[in-house]
Amino acid sequence: MTDTLGWKIEGHSFRDGSLLADWEKIYQDSTWHWQYDTHEMTFAIYKHDGQYWKLYHARFVQPGADEYSYGFGGQSCRMVEVEYTRRARSTHSHMLMEKGHRQWIRTYEYDPAIMTVITAGEENGKYGAPYTEIRKKQWA
């Protein structure tokens, strides 16, 4: 069982043999977020093999260039869409989320005390449960 799929050929095919061109894009974030003083990132959610996957997209300007270059993050992560049932800290982004806000989170970040599942993949032997409850960390 896996929660990630790595690239075989970046931007083209994955290690499971699937092609990005065959994945169905169901959501595209419209915000570019500045990262590490070198590039910006956004993401899209795709449906593939009965699951929902997040792919990061990066853009950056190479030294001496006057146009953006684009690429992808290192792998895709299996996701579930949730809605917050009360104001709470996101288990995914650590941002403060208001009641009713929706967010795509990793399948293992689900916390039934603060959210309900809106969209999840299929349960099967290849990937296991569509989501699992987050393991609570004890902070010192």
PDB file of C-alpha atoms in Angstrom:
ATOM      1  CA  MET A   1       0.000   0.000   0.000  1.00  0.00           C
ATOM      2  CA  THR A   2       1.247   3.462  -0.840  1.00  0.00           C
ATOM      3  CA  ASP A   3       0.308   7.093  -0.311  1.00  0.00           C
ATOM      4  CA  THR A   4       2.769   8.410  -2.914  1.00  0.00           C
ATOM      5  CA  LEU A   5       3.618   7.830  -6.565  1.00  0.00           C
ATOM      6  CA  GLY A   6       7.012   8.888  -7.861  1.00  0.00           C
ATOM      7  CA  TRP A   7       7.844  10.000 -11.374  1.00  0.00           C
ATOM      8  CA  LYS A   8       9.383   7.638 -13.880  1.00  0.00           C
ATOM      9  CA  ILE A   9       9.803  10.492 -16.366  1.00  0.00           C
ATOM     10  CA  GLU A  10       8.996  13.869 -14.773  1.00  0.00           C
ATOM     11  CA  GLY A  11       5.908  15.489 -16.259  1.00  0.00           C
ATOM     12  CA  HIS A  12       5.113  12.412 -18.347  1.00  0.00           C
ATOM     13  CA  SER A  13       4.835   9.047 -16.558  1.00  0.00           C
ATOM     14  CA  PHE A  14       4.806   7.527 -13.078  1.00  0.00           C
ATOM     15  CA  ARG A  15       6.450   4.466 -11.539  1.00  0.00           C
ATOM     16  CA  ASP A  16       3.118   2.598 -11.616  1.00  0.00           C
ATOM     17  CA  GLY A  17       3.207   2.830 -15.430  1.00  0.00           C
ATOM     18  CA  SER A  18       0.469   5.470 -15.713  1.00  0.00           C
ATOM     19  CA  LEU A  19       0.758   8.565 -17.884  1.00  0.00           C
ATOM     20  CA  LEU A  20      -0.015  12.043 -16.568  1.00  0.00           C
ATOM     21  CA  ALA A  21      -2.006  12.645 -19.769  1.00  0.00           C
ATOM     22  CA  ASP A  22      -4.430   9.916 -18.629  1.00  0.00           C
ATOM     23  CA  TRP A  23      -5.003  11.411 -15.167  1.00  0.00           C
ATOM     24  CA  GLU A  24      -8.146  13.545 -14.770  1.00  0.00           C
ATOM     25  CA  LYS A  25      -7.464  17.016 -13.351  1.00  0.00           C
ATOM     26  CA  ILE A  26     -10.357  17.903 -11.037  1.00  0.00           C
ATOM     27  CA  TYR A  27      -8.978  20.985  -9.262  1.00  0.00           C
ATOM     28  CA  GLN A  28      -6.324  23.610 -10.045  1.00  0.00           C
ATOM     29  CA  ASP A  29      -5.224  26.010  -7.319  1.00  0.00           C
ATOM     30  CA  SER A  30      -4.922  29.520  -8.753  1.00  0.00           C
ATOM     31  CA  THR A  31      -2.409  30.913  -6.245  1.00  0.00           C
ATOM     32  CA  TRP A  32       1.355  30.772  -6.634  1.00  0.00           C
ATOM     33  CA  HIS A  33       3.110  30.612  -3.238  1.00  0.00           C
ATOM     34  CA  TRP A  34       6.661  31.924  -2.825  1.00  0.00           C
ATOM     35  CA  GLN A  35       9.082  29.223  -1.609  1.00  0.00           C
ATOM     36  CA  TYR A  36      12.629  29.386  -0.244  1.00  0.00           C
ATOM     37  CA  ASP A  37      13.683  32.536  -2.157  1.00  0.00           C
ATOM     38  CA  THR A  38      14.060  30.475  -5.347  1.00  0.00           C
ATOM     39  CA  HIS A  39      10.686  29.528  -6.809  1.00  0.00           C
ATOM     40  CA  GLU A  40       6.905  29.647  -6.521  1.00  0.00           C
ATOM     41  CA  MET A  41       4.589  26.654  -6.128  1.00  0.00           C
ATOM     42  CA  THR A  42       0.955  25.812  -6.702  1.00  0.00           C
ATOM     43  CA  PHE A  43      -0.848  22.483  -6.999  1.00  0.00           C
ATOM     44  CA  ALA A  44      -3.539  20.538  -8.791  1.00  0.00           C
ATOM     45  CA  ILE A  45      -5.649  17.564  -7.695  1.00  0.00           C
ATOM     46  CA  TYR A  46      -5.993  14.659 -10.120  1.00  0.00           C
ATOM     47  CA  LYS A  47      -8.112  11.515 -10.092  1.00  0.00           C
ATOM     48  CA  HIS A  48      -6.246   8.323 -11.008  1.00  0.00           C
ATOM     49  CA  ASP A  49      -6.844   4.651 -10.234  1.00  0.00           C
ATOM     50  CA  GLY A  50      -9.818   5.432  -7.979  1.00  0.00           C
ATOM     51  CA  GLN A  51      -7.748   7.816  -5.833  1.00  0.00           C
ATOM     52  CA  TYR A  52      -7.158  11.567  -5.573  1.00  0.00           C
ATOM     53  CA  TRP A  53      -3.581  12.786  -6.008  1.00  0.00           C
ATOM     54  CA  LYS A  54      -1.887  16.140  -5.392  1.00  0.00           C
ATOM     55  CA  LEU A  55       0.828  17.256  -7.792  1.00  0.00           C
ATOM     56  CA  TYR A  56       2.890  20.331  -7.024  1.00  0.00           C
ATOM     57  CA  HIS A  57       3.770  22.664  -9.879  1.00  0.00           C
ATOM     58  CA  ALA A  58       6.789  24.977  -9.638  1.00  0.00           C
ATOM     59  CA  ARG A  59       7.789  28.044 -11.594  1.00  0.00           C
ATOM     60  CA  PHE A  60      11.038  29.965 -11.449  1.00  0.00           C
ATOM     61  CA  VAL A  61      13.165  32.357 -13.459  1.00  0.00           C
ATOM     62  CA  GLN A  62      16.598  31.073 -14.409  1.00  0.00           C
ATOM     63  CA  PRO A  63      19.508  33.544 -14.186  1.00  0.00           C
ATOM     64  CA  GLY A  64      19.553  35.743 -17.285  1.00  0.00           C
ATOM     65  CA  ALA A  65      16.070  34.609 -18.411  1.00  0.00           C
ATOM     66  CA  ASP A  66      13.067  36.862 -18.986  1.00  0.00           C
ATOM     67  CA  GLU A  67      10.419  34.097 -18.917  1.00  0.00           C
ATOM     68  CA  TYR A  68       9.299  31.544 -16.345  1.00  0.00           C
ATOM     69  CA  SER A  69      10.427  27.933 -16.449  1.00  0.00           C
ATOM     70  CA  TYR A  70       8.001  25.318 -15.098  1.00  0.00           C
ATOM     71  CA  GLY A  71       8.365  21.919 -13.457  1.00  0.00           C
ATOM     72  CA  PHE A  72       6.740  19.478 -11.055  1.00  0.00           C
ATOM     73  CA  GLY A  73       7.369  18.463  -7.453  1.00  0.00           C
ATOM     74  CA  GLY A  74       9.125  15.198  -6.687  1.00  0.00           C
ATOM     75  CA  GLN A  75       6.109  12.905  -6.333  1.00  0.00           C
ATOM     76  CA  SER A  76       2.333  12.810  -6.079  1.00  0.00           C
ATOM     77  CA  CYS A  77       0.588  12.363  -2.719  1.00  0.00           C
ATOM     78  CA  ARG A  78      -2.744  10.628  -2.130  1.00  0.00           C
ATOM     79  CA  MET A  79      -5.303  13.145  -0.825  1.00  0.00           C
ATOM     80  CA  VAL A  80      -8.791  13.504   0.670  1.00  0.00           C
ATOM     81  CA  GLU A  81     -10.975  16.628   0.680  1.00  0.00           C
ATOM     82  CA  VAL A  82     -12.355  17.683   4.066  1.00  0.00           C
ATOM     83  CA  GLU A  83     -14.607  20.353   5.505  1.00  0.00           C
ATOM     84  CA  TYR A  84     -13.878  21.823   8.926  1.00  0.00           C
ATOM     85  CA  THR A  85     -16.676  21.372  11.464  1.00  0.00           C
ATOM     86  CA  ARG A  86     -15.277  24.074  13.742  1.00  0.00           C
ATOM     87  CA  ARG A  87     -12.531  26.691  13.778  1.00  0.00           C
ATOM     88  CA  ALA A  88      -9.254  24.802  14.123  1.00  0.00           C
ATOM     89  CA  ARG A  89      -5.601  24.502  13.103  1.00  0.00           C
ATOM     90  CA  SER A  90      -5.192  22.571   9.862  1.00  0.00           C
ATOM     91  CA  THR A  91      -3.510  19.193  10.208  1.00  0.00           C
ATOM     92  CA  HIS A  92      -2.081  19.742   6.711  1.00  0.00           C
ATOM     93  CA  SER A  93      -0.993  23.365   6.354  1.00  0.00           C
ATOM     94  CA  HIS A  94      -1.119  24.421  10.037  1.00  0.00           C
ATOM     95  CA  MET A  95      -3.162  27.446   8.954  1.00  0.00           C
ATOM     96  CA  LEU A  96      -6.178  28.537  10.986  1.00  0.00           C
ATOM     97  CA  MET A  97      -9.249  27.172   9.210  1.00  0.00           C
ATOM     98  CA  GLU A  98     -12.771  28.470   9.792  1.00  0.00           C
ATOM     99  CA  LYS A  99     -15.831  26.257  10.196  1.00  0.00           C
ATOM    100  CA  GLY A 100     -17.097  25.316   6.737  1.00  0.00           C
ATOM    101  CA  HIS A 101     -13.765  25.823   4.945  1.00  0.00           C
ATOM    102  CA  ARG A 102     -12.657  23.007   2.680  1.00  0.00           C
ATOM    103  CA  GLN A 103      -9.130  21.753   2.159  1.00  0.00           C
ATOM    104  CA  TRP A 104      -7.307  18.886   0.442  1.00  0.00           C
ATOM    105  CA  ILE A 105      -5.205  17.020   3.013  1.00  0.00           C
ATOM    106  CA  ARG A 106      -3.028  13.890   2.911  1.00  0.00           C
ATOM    107  CA  THR A 107      -4.950  10.689   3.569  1.00  0.00           C
ATOM    108  CA  TYR A 108      -3.254  10.202   6.960  1.00  0.00           C
ATOM    109  CA  GLU A 109      -3.978  13.747   8.243  1.00  0.00           C
ATOM    110  CA  TYR A 110      -7.713  13.237   8.875  1.00  0.00           C
ATOM    111  CA  ASP A 111      -8.931  14.354  12.318  1.00  0.00           C
ATOM    112  CA  PRO A 112     -12.619  13.512  12.944  1.00  0.00           C
ATOM    113  CA  ALA A 113     -12.685  15.921  15.908  1.00  0.00           C
ATOM    114  CA  ILE A 114     -12.399  18.963  13.607  1.00  0.00           C
ATOM    115  CA  MET A 115     -13.409  17.874  10.088  1.00  0.00           C
ATOM    116  CA  THR A 116     -15.627  15.660   7.942  1.00  0.00           C
ATOM    117  CA  VAL A 117     -14.680  13.948   4.702  1.00  0.00           C
ATOM    118  CA  ILE A 118     -16.176  15.430   1.521  1.00  0.00           C
ATOM    119  CA  THR A 119     -14.249  13.570  -1.222  1.00  0.00           C
ATOM    120  CA  ALA A 120     -12.179  10.401  -0.822  1.00  0.00           C
ATOM    121  CA  GLY A 121     -10.752   7.681  -3.010  1.00  0.00           C
ATOM    122  CA  GLU A 122     -11.901   4.077  -3.160  1.00  0.00           C
ATOM    123  CA  GLU A 123     -10.834   1.501  -0.592  1.00  0.00           C
ATOM    124  CA  ASN A 124      -8.899  -1.339  -2.201  1.00  0.00           C
ATOM    125  CA  GLY A 125      -6.005  -3.727  -1.649  1.00  0.00           C
ATOM    126  CA  LYS A 126      -3.569  -1.632  -3.661  1.00  0.00           C
ATOM    127  CA  TYR A 127      -3.941   1.561  -1.619  1.00  0.00           C
ATOM    128  CA  GLY A 128      -5.805   0.455   1.509  1.00  0.00           C
ATOM    129  CA  ALA A 129      -8.277   2.688   3.309  1.00  0.00           C
ATOM    130  CA  PRO A 130      -9.253   5.954   1.568  1.00  0.00           C
ATOM    131  CA  TYR A 131      -8.083   7.847   4.704  1.00  0.00           C
ATOM    132  CA  THR A 132      -6.923   7.172   8.258  1.00  0.00           C
ATOM    133  CA  GLU A 133      -7.068   9.189  11.446  1.00  0.00           C
ATOM    134  CA  ILE A 134      -4.047  11.305  12.221  1.00  0.00           C
ATOM    135  CA  ARG A 135      -1.775  10.032  14.950  1.00  0.00           C
ATOM    136  CA  LYS A 136      -1.729  12.690  17.675  1.00  0.00           C
ATOM    137  CA  LYS A 137       1.752  13.985  18.437  1.00  0.00           C
ATOM    138  CA  GLN A 138       2.685  14.915  21.957  1.00  0.00           C
ATOM    139  CA  TRP A 139       4.381  18.310  21.845  1.00  0.00           C
ATOM    140  CA  ALA A 140       7.007  19.031  24.508  1.00  0.00           C
TER     141      ALA A 140
END
